[in-house]
Amino acid sequence: MSWISYITGGMTVILAYAFYVVGMDDEEEELLSEENNVGLNDFSGRHVTLSCQTCRKLKRHKEVEPNLFQCTKCKRHVDIRVS
């Protein structure tokens, strides 16, 4: 076989893996959005999408205290309270 066949096969595997990972993130967000359909007036049940500095991606954050959010993946706190 030629090198082009190996390179094409490798790129196909990488592309398939990328689509698989993106699909898993979409399913995770759909499951979280279904949980958010429950009407709660309490701040502890609120989920928002914020940019996580540790994960370096847009991730779901749960409100622990008013305007203090915790990343659901890495558990890092994001404080947006007024100083």
PDB file of N, CA, C and O in Angstrom:
ATOM      1  N   MET A   1       0.842  -1.186   0.000  1.00  0.00           N
ATOM      2  CA  MET A   1       0.000   0.000   0.000  1.00  0.00           C
ATOM      3  C   MET A   1       0.882   1.243   0.000  1.00  0.00           C
ATOM      4  O   MET A   1       1.990   1.228   0.485  1.00  0.00           O
ATOM      5  N   SER A   2       0.329   2.288  -0.474  1.00  0.00           N
ATOM      6  CA  SER A   2       1.100   3.527  -0.534  1.00  0.00           C
ATOM      7  C   SER A   2       0.871   4.355   0.738  1.00  0.00           C
ATOM      8  O   SER A   2      -0.040   4.105   1.525  1.00  0.00           O
ATOM      9  N   TRP A   3       1.717   5.340   0.926  1.00  0.00           N
ATOM     10  CA  TRP A   3       1.620   6.203   2.107  1.00  0.00           C
ATOM     11  C   TRP A   3       0.316   6.993   2.118  1.00  0.00           C
ATOM     12  O   TRP A   3      -0.206   7.331   3.179  1.00  0.00           O
ATOM     13  N   ILE A   4      -0.196   7.295   0.966  1.00  0.00           N
ATOM     14  CA  ILE A   4      -1.448   8.056   0.883  1.00  0.00           C
ATOM     15  C   ILE A   4      -2.591   7.265   1.512  1.00  0.00           C
ATOM     16  O   ILE A   4      -3.448   7.825   2.212  1.00  0.00           O
ATOM     17  N   SER A   5      -2.604   5.965   1.333  1.00  0.00           N
ATOM     18  CA  SER A   5      -3.652   5.133   1.930  1.00  0.00           C
ATOM     19  C   SER A   5      -3.556   5.146   3.455  1.00  0.00           C
ATOM     20  O   SER A   5      -4.569   5.236   4.146  1.00  0.00           O
ATOM     21  N   TYR A   6      -2.348   5.077   3.993  1.00  0.00           N
ATOM     22  CA  TYR A   6      -2.173   5.127   5.452  1.00  0.00           C
ATOM     23  C   TYR A   6      -2.597   6.479   6.021  1.00  0.00           C
ATOM     24  O   TYR A   6      -3.267   6.554   7.047  1.00  0.00           O
ATOM     25  N   ILE A   7      -2.198   7.534   5.347  1.00  0.00           N
ATOM     26  CA  ILE A   7      -2.557   8.880   5.817  1.00  0.00           C
ATOM     27  C   ILE A   7      -4.064   9.086   5.736  1.00  0.00           C
ATOM     28  O   ILE A   7      -4.683   9.621   6.670  1.00  0.00           O
ATOM     29  N   THR A   8      -4.689   8.646   4.654  1.00  0.00           N
ATOM     30  CA  THR A   8      -6.140   8.781   4.502  1.00  0.00           C
ATOM     31  C   THR A   8      -6.876   7.982   5.575  1.00  0.00           C
ATOM     32  O   THR A   8      -7.852   8.466   6.160  1.00  0.00           O
ATOM     33  N   GLY A   9      -6.414   6.780   5.849  1.00  0.00           N
ATOM     34  CA  GLY A   9      -7.037   5.966   6.895  1.00  0.00           C
ATOM     35  C   GLY A   9      -6.896   6.596   8.268  1.00  0.00           C
ATOM     36  O   GLY A   9      -7.839   6.620   9.065  1.00  0.00           O
ATOM     37  N   GLY A  10      -5.717   7.130   8.566  1.00  0.00           N
ATOM     38  CA  GLY A  10      -5.498   7.804   9.856  1.00  0.00           C
ATOM     39  C   GLY A  10      -6.376   9.021  10.020  1.00  0.00           C
ATOM     40  O   GLY A  10      -6.952   9.255  11.093  1.00  0.00           O
ATOM     41  N   MET A  11      -6.493   9.815   8.970  1.00  0.00           N
ATOM     42  CA  MET A  11      -7.336  11.010   9.054  1.00  0.00           C
ATOM     43  C   MET A  11      -8.805  10.635   9.194  1.00  0.00           C
ATOM     44  O   MET A  11      -9.567  11.323   9.870  1.00  0.00           O
ATOM     45  N   THR A  12      -9.214   9.537   8.581  1.00  0.00           N
ATOM     46  CA  THR A  12     -10.589   9.071   8.711  1.00  0.00           C
ATOM     47  C   THR A  12     -10.887   8.662  10.149  1.00  0.00           C
ATOM     48  O   THR A  12     -11.951   8.986  10.691  1.00  0.00           O
ATOM     49  N   VAL A  13      -9.942   7.962  10.772  1.00  0.00           N
ATOM     50  CA  VAL A  13     -10.123   7.557  12.167  1.00  0.00           C
ATOM     51  C   VAL A  13     -10.198   8.778  13.074  1.00  0.00           C
ATOM     52  O   VAL A  13     -11.049   8.857  13.963  1.00  0.00           O
ATOM     53  N   ILE A  14      -9.326   9.754  12.865  1.00  0.00           N
ATOM     54  CA  ILE A  14      -9.338  10.979  13.681  1.00  0.00           C
ATOM     55  C   ILE A  14     -10.648  11.733  13.500  1.00  0.00           C
ATOM     56  O   ILE A  14     -11.244  12.217  14.477  1.00  0.00           O
ATOM     57  N   LEU A  15     -11.131  11.842  12.276  1.00  0.00           N
ATOM     58  CA  LEU A  15     -12.387  12.540  12.010  1.00  0.00           C
ATOM     59  C   LEU A  15     -13.572  11.821  12.651  1.00  0.00           C
ATOM     60  O   LEU A  15     -14.452  12.460  13.245  1.00  0.00           O
ATOM     61  N   ALA A  16     -13.593  10.492  12.563  1.00  0.00           N
ATOM     62  CA  ALA A  16     -14.671   9.727  13.189  1.00  0.00           C
ATOM     63  C   ALA A  16     -14.651   9.899  14.705  1.00  0.00           C
ATOM     64  O   ALA A  16     -15.696  10.059  15.338  1.00  0.00           O
ATOM     65  N   TYR A  17     -13.478   9.902  15.312  1.00  0.00           N
ATOM     66  CA  TYR A  17     -13.359  10.102  16.757  1.00  0.00           C
ATOM     67  C   TYR A  17     -13.848  11.502  17.151  1.00  0.00           C
ATOM     68  O   TYR A  17     -14.541  11.672  18.148  1.00  0.00           O
ATOM     69  N   ALA A  18     -13.502  12.514  16.348  1.00  0.00           N
ATOM     70  CA  ALA A  18     -13.943  13.881  16.649  1.00  0.00           C
ATOM     71  C   ALA A  18     -15.468  13.983  16.598  1.00  0.00           C
ATOM     72  O   ALA A  18     -16.079  14.608  17.470  1.00  0.00           O
ATOM     73  N   PHE A  19     -16.097  13.369  15.596  1.00  0.00           N
ATOM     74  CA  PHE A  19     -17.558  13.389  15.523  1.00  0.00           C
ATOM     75  C   PHE A  19     -18.182  12.647  16.698  1.00  0.00           C
ATOM     76  O   PHE A  19     -19.215  13.049  17.227  1.00  0.00           O
ATOM     77  N   TYR A  20     -17.566  11.571  17.129  1.00  0.00           N
ATOM     78  CA  TYR A  20     -18.069  10.796  18.271  1.00  0.00           C
ATOM     79  C   TYR A  20     -18.014  11.623  19.551  1.00  0.00           C
ATOM     80  O   TYR A  20     -18.961  11.661  20.322  1.00  0.00           O
ATOM     81  N   VAL A  21     -16.911  12.322  19.785  1.00  0.00           N
ATOM     82  CA  VAL A  21     -16.756  13.130  21.000  1.00  0.00           C
ATOM     83  C   VAL A  21     -17.736  14.297  21.003  1.00  0.00           C
ATOM     84  O   VAL A  21     -18.361  14.590  22.020  1.00  0.00           O
ATOM     85  N   VAL A  22     -17.918  14.964  19.862  1.00  0.00           N
ATOM     86  CA  VAL A  22     -18.859  16.080  19.780  1.00  0.00           C
ATOM     87  C   VAL A  22     -20.277  15.583  20.010  1.00  0.00           C
ATOM     88  O   VAL A  22     -21.064  16.229  20.698  1.00  0.00           O
ATOM     89  N   GLY A  23     -20.611  14.417  19.502  1.00  0.00           N
ATOM     90  CA  GLY A  23     -21.942  13.844  19.712  1.00  0.00           C
ATOM     91  C   GLY A  23     -22.190  13.530  21.173  1.00  0.00           C
ATOM     92  O   GLY A  23     -23.293  13.699  21.674  1.00  0.00           O
ATOM     93  N   MET A  24     -21.164  13.087  21.896  1.00  0.00           N
ATOM     94  CA  MET A  24     -21.318  12.793  23.317  1.00  0.00           C
ATOM     95  C   MET A  24     -21.587  14.069  24.095  1.00  0.00           C
ATOM     96  O   MET A  24     -22.401  14.092  25.012  1.00  0.00           O
ATOM     97  N   ASP A  25     -20.907  15.198  23.755  1.00  0.00           N
ATOM     98  CA  ASP A  25     -21.140  16.466  24.439  1.00  0.00           C
ATOM     99  C   ASP A  25     -22.564  16.949  24.196  1.00  0.00           C
ATOM    100  O   ASP A  25     -23.215  17.470  25.106  1.00  0.00           O
ATOM    101  N   ASP A  26     -23.076  16.791  22.972  1.00  0.00           N
ATOM    102  CA  ASP A  26     -24.438  17.216  22.658  1.00  0.00           C
ATOM    103  C   ASP A  26     -25.453  16.405  23.457  1.00  0.00           C
ATOM    104  O   ASP A  26     -26.444  16.947  23.958  1.00  0.00           O
ATOM    105  N   GLU A  27     -25.240  15.094  23.591  1.00  0.00           N
ATOM    106  CA  GLU A  27     -26.160  14.258  24.363  1.00  0.00           C
ATOM    107  C   GLU A  27     -26.131  14.647  25.834  1.00  0.00           C
ATOM    108  O   GLU A  27     -27.166  14.675  26.501  1.00  0.00           O
ATOM    109  N   GLU A  28     -24.940  15.000  26.347  1.00  0.00           N
ATOM    110  CA  GLU A  28     -24.813  15.406  27.744  1.00  0.00           C
ATOM    111  C   GLU A  28     -25.587  16.698  27.983  1.00  0.00           C
ATOM    112  O   GLU A  28     -26.293  16.837  28.983  1.00  0.00           O
ATOM    113  N   GLU A  29     -25.497  17.657  27.055  1.00  0.00           N
ATOM    114  CA  GLU A  29     -26.220  18.912  27.202  1.00  0.00           C
ATOM    115  C   GLU A  29     -27.729  18.697  27.106  1.00  0.00           C
ATOM    116  O   GLU A  29     -28.499  19.360  27.804  1.00  0.00           O
ATOM    117  N   GLU A  30     -28.168  17.777  26.255  1.00  0.00           N
ATOM    118  CA  GLU A  30     -29.594  17.492  26.147  1.00  0.00           C
ATOM    119  C   GLU A  30     -30.129  16.895  27.442  1.00  0.00           C
ATOM    120  O   GLU A  30     -31.222  17.245  27.897  1.00  0.00           O
ATOM    121  N   LEU A  31     -29.359  16.012  28.058  1.00  0.00           N
ATOM    122  CA  LEU A  31     -29.795  15.424  29.320  1.00  0.00           C
ATOM    123  C   LEU A  31     -29.876  16.477  30.411  1.00  0.00           C
ATOM    124  O   LEU A  31     -30.814  16.489  31.212  1.00  0.00           O
ATOM    125  N   LEU A  32     -28.904  17.388  30.441  1.00  0.00           N
ATOM    126  CA  LEU A  32     -28.931  18.445  31.442  1.00  0.00           C
ATOM    127  C   LEU A  32     -30.073  19.411  31.197  1.00  0.00           C
ATOM    128  O   LEU A  32     -30.694  19.903  32.134  1.00  0.00           O
ATOM    129  N   SER A  33     -30.391  19.695  29.927  1.00  0.00           N
ATOM    130  CA  SER A  33     -31.476  20.624  29.641  1.00  0.00           C
ATOM    131  C   SER A  33     -32.827  20.006  30.005  1.00  0.00           C
ATOM    132  O   SER A  33     -33.749  20.709  30.395  1.00  0.00           O
ATOM    133  N   GLU A  34     -32.957  18.679  29.898  1.00  0.00           N
ATOM    134  CA  GLU A  34     -34.197  18.026  30.305  1.00  0.00           C
ATOM    135  C   GLU A  34     -34.381  18.109  31.816  1.00  0.00           C
ATOM    136  O   GLU A  34     -35.498  18.246  32.302  1.00  0.00           O
ATOM    137  N   GLU A  35     -33.285  18.070  32.567  1.00  0.00           N
ATOM    138  CA  GLU A  35     -33.373  18.192  34.020  1.00  0.00           C
ATOM    139  C   GLU A  35     -33.767  19.605  34.417  1.00  0.00           C
ATOM    140  O   GLU A  35     -34.394  19.813  35.451  1.00  0.00           O
ATOM    141  N   ASN A  36     -33.407  20.599  33.600  1.00  0.00           N
ATOM    142  CA  ASN A  36     -33.692  21.991  33.930  1.00  0.00           C
ATOM    143  C   ASN A  36     -35.145  22.375  33.666  1.00  0.00           C
ATOM    144  O   ASN A  36     -35.554  23.470  34.008  1.00  0.00           O
ATOM    145  N   ASN A  37     -35.934  21.495  33.065  1.00  0.00           N
ATOM    146  CA  ASN A  37     -37.325  21.808  32.798  1.00  0.00           C
ATOM    147  C   ASN A  37     -38.157  21.840  34.074  1.00  0.00           C
ATOM    148  O   ASN A  37     -39.267  22.337  34.072  1.00  0.00           O
ATOM    149  N   VAL A  38     -37.639  21.331  35.160  1.00  0.00           N
ATOM    150  CA  VAL A  38     -38.344  21.354  36.432  1.00  0.00           C
ATOM    151  C   VAL A  38     -38.292  22.777  36.961  1.00  0.00           C
ATOM    152  O   VAL A  38     -37.235  23.389  37.046  1.00  0.00           O
ATOM    153  N   GLY A  39     -39.437  23.343  37.310  1.00  0.00           N
ATOM    154  CA  GLY A  39     -39.495  24.715  37.779  1.00  0.00           C
ATOM    155  C   GLY A  39     -39.061  24.847  39.225  1.00  0.00           C
ATOM    156  O   GLY A  39     -39.747  24.381  40.131  1.00  0.00           O
ATOM    157  N   LEU A  40     -37.918  25.471  39.446  1.00  0.00           N
ATOM    158  CA  LEU A  40     -37.413  25.708  40.790  1.00  0.00           C
ATOM    159  C   LEU A  40     -37.164  27.194  40.959  1.00  0.00           C
ATOM    160  O   LEU A  40     -36.607  27.843  40.082  1.00  0.00           O
ATOM    161  N   ASN A  41     -37.543  27.726  42.092  1.00  0.00           N
ATOM    162  CA  ASN A  41     -37.265  29.116  42.393  1.00  0.00           C
ATOM    163  C   ASN A  41     -36.044  29.247  43.292  1.00  0.00           C
ATOM    164  O   ASN A  41     -35.654  30.346  43.658  1.00  0.00           O
ATOM    165  N   ASP A  42     -35.426  28.149  43.640  1.00  0.00           N
ATOM    166  CA  ASP A  42     -34.263  28.145  44.514  1.00  0.00           C
ATOM    167  C   ASP A  42     -33.002  28.347  43.679  1.00  0.00           C
ATOM    168  O   ASP A  42     -32.881  27.823  42.584  1.00  0.00           O
ATOM    169  N   PHE A  43     -32.026  29.101  44.207  1.00  0.00           N
ATOM    170  CA  PHE A  43     -30.808  29.361  43.448  1.00  0.00           C
ATOM    171  C   PHE A  43     -29.961  28.112  43.261  1.00  0.00           C
ATOM    172  O   PHE A  43     -29.164  28.026  42.350  1.00  0.00           O
ATOM    173  N   SER A  44     -30.104  27.101  44.115  1.00  0.00           N
ATOM    174  CA  SER A  44     -29.258  25.916  44.040  1.00  0.00           C
ATOM    175  C   SER A  44     -29.596  25.025  42.850  1.00  0.00           C
ATOM    176  O   SER A  44     -28.800  24.189  42.468  1.00  0.00           O
ATOM    177  N   GLY A  45     -30.765  25.207  42.229  1.00  0.00           N
ATOM    178  CA  GLY A  45     -31.150  24.375  41.105  1.00  0.00           C
ATOM    179  C   GLY A  45     -30.834  25.000  39.760  1.00  0.00           C
ATOM    180  O   GLY A  45     -31.148  24.449  38.730  1.00  0.00           O
ATOM    181  N   ARG A  46     -30.190  26.148  39.763  1.00  0.00           N
ATOM    182  CA  ARG A  46     -29.959  26.881  38.523  1.00  0.00           C
ATOM    183  C   ARG A  46     -28.664  26.429  37.856  1.00  0.00           C
ATOM    184  O   ARG A  46     -27.622  26.322  38.484  1.00  0.00           O
ATOM    185  N   HIS A  47     -28.735  26.124  36.568  1.00  0.00           N
ATOM    186  CA  HIS A  47     -27.570  25.753  35.779  1.00  0.00           C
ATOM    187  C   HIS A  47     -27.403  26.775  34.660  1.00  0.00           C
ATOM    188  O   HIS A  47     -28.375  27.154  34.019  1.00  0.00           O
ATOM    189  N   VAL A  48     -26.179  27.204  34.429  1.00  0.00           N
ATOM    190  CA  VAL A  48     -25.875  28.125  33.341  1.00  0.00           C
ATOM    191  C   VAL A  48     -24.652  27.612  32.584  1.00  0.00           C
ATOM    192  O   VAL A  48     -23.878  26.818  33.108  1.00  0.00           O
ATOM    193  N   THR A  49     -24.492  28.074  31.371  1.00  0.00           N
ATOM    194  CA  THR A  49     -23.316  27.725  30.582  1.00  0.00           C
ATOM    195  C   THR A  49     -22.342  28.885  30.653  1.00  0.00           C
ATOM    196  O   THR A  49     -22.650  29.993  30.214  1.00  0.00           O
ATOM    197  N   LEU A  50     -21.171  28.613  31.229  1.00  0.00           N
ATOM    198  CA  LEU A  50     -20.120  29.616  31.363  1.00  0.00           C
ATOM    199  C   LEU A  50     -18.822  29.055  30.819  1.00  0.00           C
ATOM    200  O   LEU A  50     -18.657  27.843  30.690  1.00  0.00           O
ATOM    201  N   SER A  51     -17.883  29.946  30.550  1.00  0.00           N
ATOM    202  CA  SER A  51     -16.564  29.518  30.103  1.00  0.00           C
ATOM    203  C   SER A  51     -15.754  29.117  31.326  1.00  0.00           C
ATOM    204  O   SER A  51     -15.522  29.914  32.226  1.00  0.00           O
ATOM    205  N   CYS A  52     -15.311  27.859  31.358  1.00  0.00           N
ATOM    206  CA  CYS A  52     -14.522  27.357  32.478  1.00  0.00           C
ATOM    207  C   CYS A  52     -13.042  27.571  32.171  1.00  0.00           C
ATOM    208  O   CYS A  52     -12.555  27.170  31.108  1.00  0.00           O
ATOM    209  N   GLN A  53     -12.311  28.200  33.094  1.00  0.00           N
ATOM    210  CA  GLN A  53     -10.898  28.484  32.861  1.00  0.00           C
ATOM    211  C   GLN A  53     -10.048  27.228  32.951  1.00  0.00           C
ATOM    212  O   GLN A  53      -9.017  27.131  32.300  1.00  0.00           O
ATOM    213  N   THR A  54     -10.453  26.254  33.739  1.00  0.00           N
ATOM    214  CA  THR A  54      -9.687  25.021  33.856  1.00  0.00           C
ATOM    215  C   THR A  54      -9.920  24.124  32.642  1.00  0.00           C
ATOM    216  O   THR A  54      -8.968  23.607  32.057  1.00  0.00           O
ATOM    217  N   CYS A  55     -11.184  23.928  32.269  1.00  0.00           N
ATOM    218  CA  CYS A  55     -11.519  23.069  31.124  1.00  0.00           C
ATOM    219  C   CYS A  55     -11.237  23.761  29.784  1.00  0.00           C
ATOM    220  O   CYS A  55     -11.102  23.094  28.770  1.00  0.00           O
ATOM    221  N   ARG A  56     -11.203  25.100  29.793  1.00  0.00           N
ATOM    222  CA  ARG A  56     -11.000  25.919  28.593  1.00  0.00           C
ATOM    223  C   ARG A  56     -12.076  25.687  27.532  1.00  0.00           C
ATOM    224  O   ARG A  56     -11.807  25.677  26.345  1.00  0.00           O
ATOM    225  N   LYS A  57     -13.295  25.461  28.012  1.00  0.00           N
ATOM    226  CA  LYS A  57     -14.437  25.267  27.122  1.00  0.00           C
ATOM    227  C   LYS A  57     -15.675  25.854  27.782  1.00  0.00           C
ATOM    228  O   LYS A  57     -15.677  26.155  28.964  1.00  0.00           O
ATOM    229  N   LEU A  58     -16.743  25.964  27.018  1.00  0.00           N
ATOM    230  CA  LEU A  58     -18.022  26.346  27.583  1.00  0.00           C
ATOM    231  C   LEU A  58     -18.610  25.107  28.252  1.00  0.00           C
ATOM    232  O   LEU A  58     -18.843  24.096  27.598  1.00  0.00           O
ATOM    233  N   LYS A  59     -18.819  25.170  29.554  1.00  0.00           N
ATOM    234  CA  LYS A  59     -19.323  24.035  30.315  1.00  0.00           C
ATOM    235  C   LYS A  59     -20.495  24.480  31.182  1.00  0.00           C
ATOM    236  O   LYS A  59     -20.686  25.654  31.464  1.00  0.00           O
ATOM    237  N   ARG A  60     -21.258  23.501  31.625  1.00  0.00           N
ATOM    238  CA  ARG A  60     -22.392  23.761  32.509  1.00  0.00           C
ATOM    239  C   ARG A  60     -21.870  24.038  33.920  1.00  0.00           C
ATOM    240  O   ARG A  60     -20.961  23.364  34.397  1.00  0.00           O
ATOM    241  N   HIS A  61     -22.427  25.049  34.558  1.00  0.00           N
ATOM    242  CA  HIS A  61     -22.075  25.409  35.922  1.00  0.00           C
ATOM    243  C   HIS A  61     -23.337  25.412  36.772  1.00  0.00           C
ATOM    244  O   HIS A  61     -24.383  25.887  36.338  1.00  0.00           O
ATOM    245  N   LYS A  62     -23.225  24.884  37.973  1.00  0.00           N
ATOM    246  CA  LYS A  62     -24.342  24.855  38.909  1.00  0.00           C
ATOM    247  C   LYS A  62     -24.160  25.974  39.925  1.00  0.00           C
ATOM    248  O   LYS A  62     -23.054  26.206  40.410  1.00  0.00           O
ATOM    249  N   GLU A  63     -25.249  26.646  40.251  1.00  0.00           N
ATOM    250  CA  GLU A  63     -25.181  27.741  41.214  1.00  0.00           C
ATOM    251  C   GLU A  63     -25.164  27.164  42.618  1.00  0.00           C
ATOM    252  O   GLU A  63     -26.092  26.484  43.052  1.00  0.00           O
ATOM    253  N   VAL A  64     -24.078  27.452  43.354  1.00  0.00           N
ATOM    254  CA  VAL A  64     -23.913  26.952  44.708  1.00  0.00           C
ATOM    255  C   VAL A  64     -24.478  27.957  45.713  1.00  0.00           C
ATOM    256  O   VAL A  64     -25.163  27.587  46.663  1.00  0.00           O
ATOM    257  N   GLU A  65     -24.166  29.220  45.502  1.00  0.00           N
ATOM    258  CA  GLU A  65     -24.697  30.341  46.277  1.00  0.00           C
ATOM    259  C   GLU A  65     -25.160  31.375  45.253  1.00  0.00           C
ATOM    260  O   GLU A  65     -24.849  31.240  44.070  1.00  0.00           O
ATOM    261  N   PRO A  66     -25.875  32.403  45.697  1.00  0.00           N
ATOM    262  CA  PRO A  66     -26.283  33.420  44.718  1.00  0.00           C
ATOM    263  C   PRO A  66     -25.065  34.021  44.005  1.00  0.00           C
ATOM    264  O   PRO A  66     -24.144  34.534  44.635  1.00  0.00           O
ATOM    265  N   ASN A  67     -25.039  33.878  42.675  1.00  0.00           N
ATOM    266  CA  ASN A  67     -23.976  34.366  41.800  1.00  0.00           C
ATOM    267  C   ASN A  67     -22.612  33.739  42.071  1.00  0.00           C
ATOM    268  O   ASN A  67     -21.580  34.321  41.771  1.00  0.00           O
ATOM    269  N   LEU A  68     -22.571  32.537  42.619  1.00  0.00           N
ATOM    270  CA  LEU A  68     -21.350  31.758  42.769  1.00  0.00           C
ATOM    271  C   LEU A  68     -21.619  30.405  42.123  1.00  0.00           C
ATOM    272  O   LEU A  68     -22.483  29.652  42.584  1.00  0.00           O
ATOM    273  N   PHE A  69     -20.912  30.111  41.047  1.00  0.00           N
ATOM    274  CA  PHE A  69     -21.180  28.922  40.249  1.00  0.00           C
ATOM    275  C   PHE A  69     -20.021  27.934  40.358  1.00  0.00           C
ATOM    276  O   PHE A  69     -18.882  28.326  40.564  1.00  0.00           O
ATOM    277  N   GLN A  70     -20.346  26.648  40.190  1.00  0.00           N
ATOM    278  CA  GLN A  70     -19.352  25.578  40.249  1.00  0.00           C
ATOM    279  C   GLN A  70     -19.455  24.752  38.972  1.00  0.00           C
ATOM    280  O   GLN A  70     -20.533  24.318  38.581  1.00  0.00           O
ATOM    281  N   CYS A  71     -18.300  24.510  38.322  1.00  0.00           N
ATOM    282  CA  CYS A  71     -18.265  23.705  37.102  1.00  0.00           C
ATOM    283  C   CYS A  71     -18.673  22.274  37.449  1.00  0.00           C
ATOM    284  O   CYS A  71     -18.206  21.703  38.430  1.00  0.00           O
ATOM    285  N   THR A  72     -19.547  21.690  36.632  1.00  0.00           N
ATOM    286  CA  THR A  72     -20.015  20.338  36.922  1.00  0.00           C
ATOM    287  C   THR A  72     -18.973  19.292  36.571  1.00  0.00           C
ATOM    288  O   THR A  72     -19.066  18.159  37.028  1.00  0.00           O
ATOM    289  N   LYS A  73     -17.951  19.665  35.793  1.00  0.00           N
ATOM    290  CA  LYS A  73     -16.925  18.704  35.398  1.00  0.00           C
ATOM    291  C   LYS A  73     -15.717  18.751  36.341  1.00  0.00           C
ATOM    292  O   LYS A  73     -15.330  17.742  36.909  1.00  0.00           O
ATOM    293  N   CYS A  74     -15.110  19.945  36.501  1.00  0.00           N
ATOM    294  CA  CYS A  74     -13.869  20.034  37.283  1.00  0.00           C
ATOM    295  C   CYS A  74     -14.081  20.607  38.683  1.00  0.00           C
ATOM    296  O   CYS A  74     -13.143  20.686  39.468  1.00  0.00           O
ATOM    297  N   LYS A  75     -15.289  21.049  39.006  1.00  0.00           N
ATOM    298  CA  LYS A  75     -15.665  21.567  40.324  1.00  0.00           C
ATOM    299  C   LYS A  75     -14.993  22.901  40.679  1.00  0.00           C
ATOM    300  O   LYS A  75     -14.890  23.268  41.832  1.00  0.00           O
ATOM    301  N   ARG A  76     -14.509  23.651  39.678  1.00  0.00           N
ATOM    302  CA  ARG A  76     -13.907  24.958  39.929  1.00  0.00           C
ATOM    303  C   ARG A  76     -15.016  25.992  40.132  1.00  0.00           C
ATOM    304  O   ARG A  76     -16.019  25.992  39.425  1.00  0.00           O
ATOM    305  N   HIS A  77     -14.818  26.901  41.085  1.00  0.00           N
ATOM    306  CA  HIS A  77     -15.804  27.931  41.380  1.00  0.00           C
ATOM    307  C   HIS A  77     -15.573  29.162  40.501  1.00  0.00           C
ATOM    308  O   HIS A  77     -14.442  29.557  40.260  1.00  0.00           O
ATOM    309  N   VAL A  78     -16.689  29.752  40.038  1.00  0.00           N
ATOM    310  CA  VAL A  78     -16.658  31.007  39.290  1.00  0.00           C
ATOM    311  C   VAL A  78     -17.526  31.984  40.061  1.00  0.00           C
ATOM    312  O   VAL A  78     -18.720  31.766  40.235  1.00  0.00           O
ATOM    313  N   ASP A  79     -16.882  33.058  40.531  1.00  0.00           N
ATOM    314  CA  ASP A  79     -17.576  34.049  41.359  1.00  0.00           C
ATOM    315  C   ASP A  79     -17.888  35.265  40.513  1.00  0.00           C
ATOM    316  O   ASP A  79     -16.982  35.943  40.017  1.00  0.00           O
ATOM    317  N   ILE A  80     -19.184  35.570  40.313  1.00  0.00           N
ATOM    318  CA  ILE A  80     -19.575  36.752  39.544  1.00  0.00           C
ATOM    319  C   ILE A  80     -20.315  37.748  40.434  1.00  0.00           C
ATOM    320  O   ILE A  80     -21.033  38.600  39.947  1.00  0.00           O
ATOM    321  N   ARG A  81     -20.075  37.642  41.742  1.00  0.00           N
ATOM    322  CA  ARG A  81     -20.700  38.573  42.676  1.00  0.00           C
ATOM    323  C   ARG A  81     -20.008  39.928  42.591  1.00  0.00           C
ATOM    324  O   ARG A  81     -18.837  40.034  42.236  1.00  0.00           O
ATOM    325  N   VAL A  82     -20.723  40.991  42.955  1.00  0.00           N
ATOM    326  CA  VAL A  82     -20.164  42.338  42.953  1.00  0.00           C
ATOM    327  C   VAL A  82     -19.237  42.472  44.144  1.00  0.00           C
ATOM    328  O   VAL A  82     -19.580  42.104  45.279  1.00  0.00           O
ATOM    329  N   SER A  83     -18.057  42.997  43.899  1.00  0.00           N
ATOM    330  CA  SER A  83     -17.068  43.147  44.985  1.00  0.00           C
ATOM    331  C   SER A  83     -17.441  44.229  45.944  1.00  0.00           C
ATOM    332  O   SER A  83     -17.859  45.263  45.636  1.00  0.00           O
TER     333      SER A  83
END
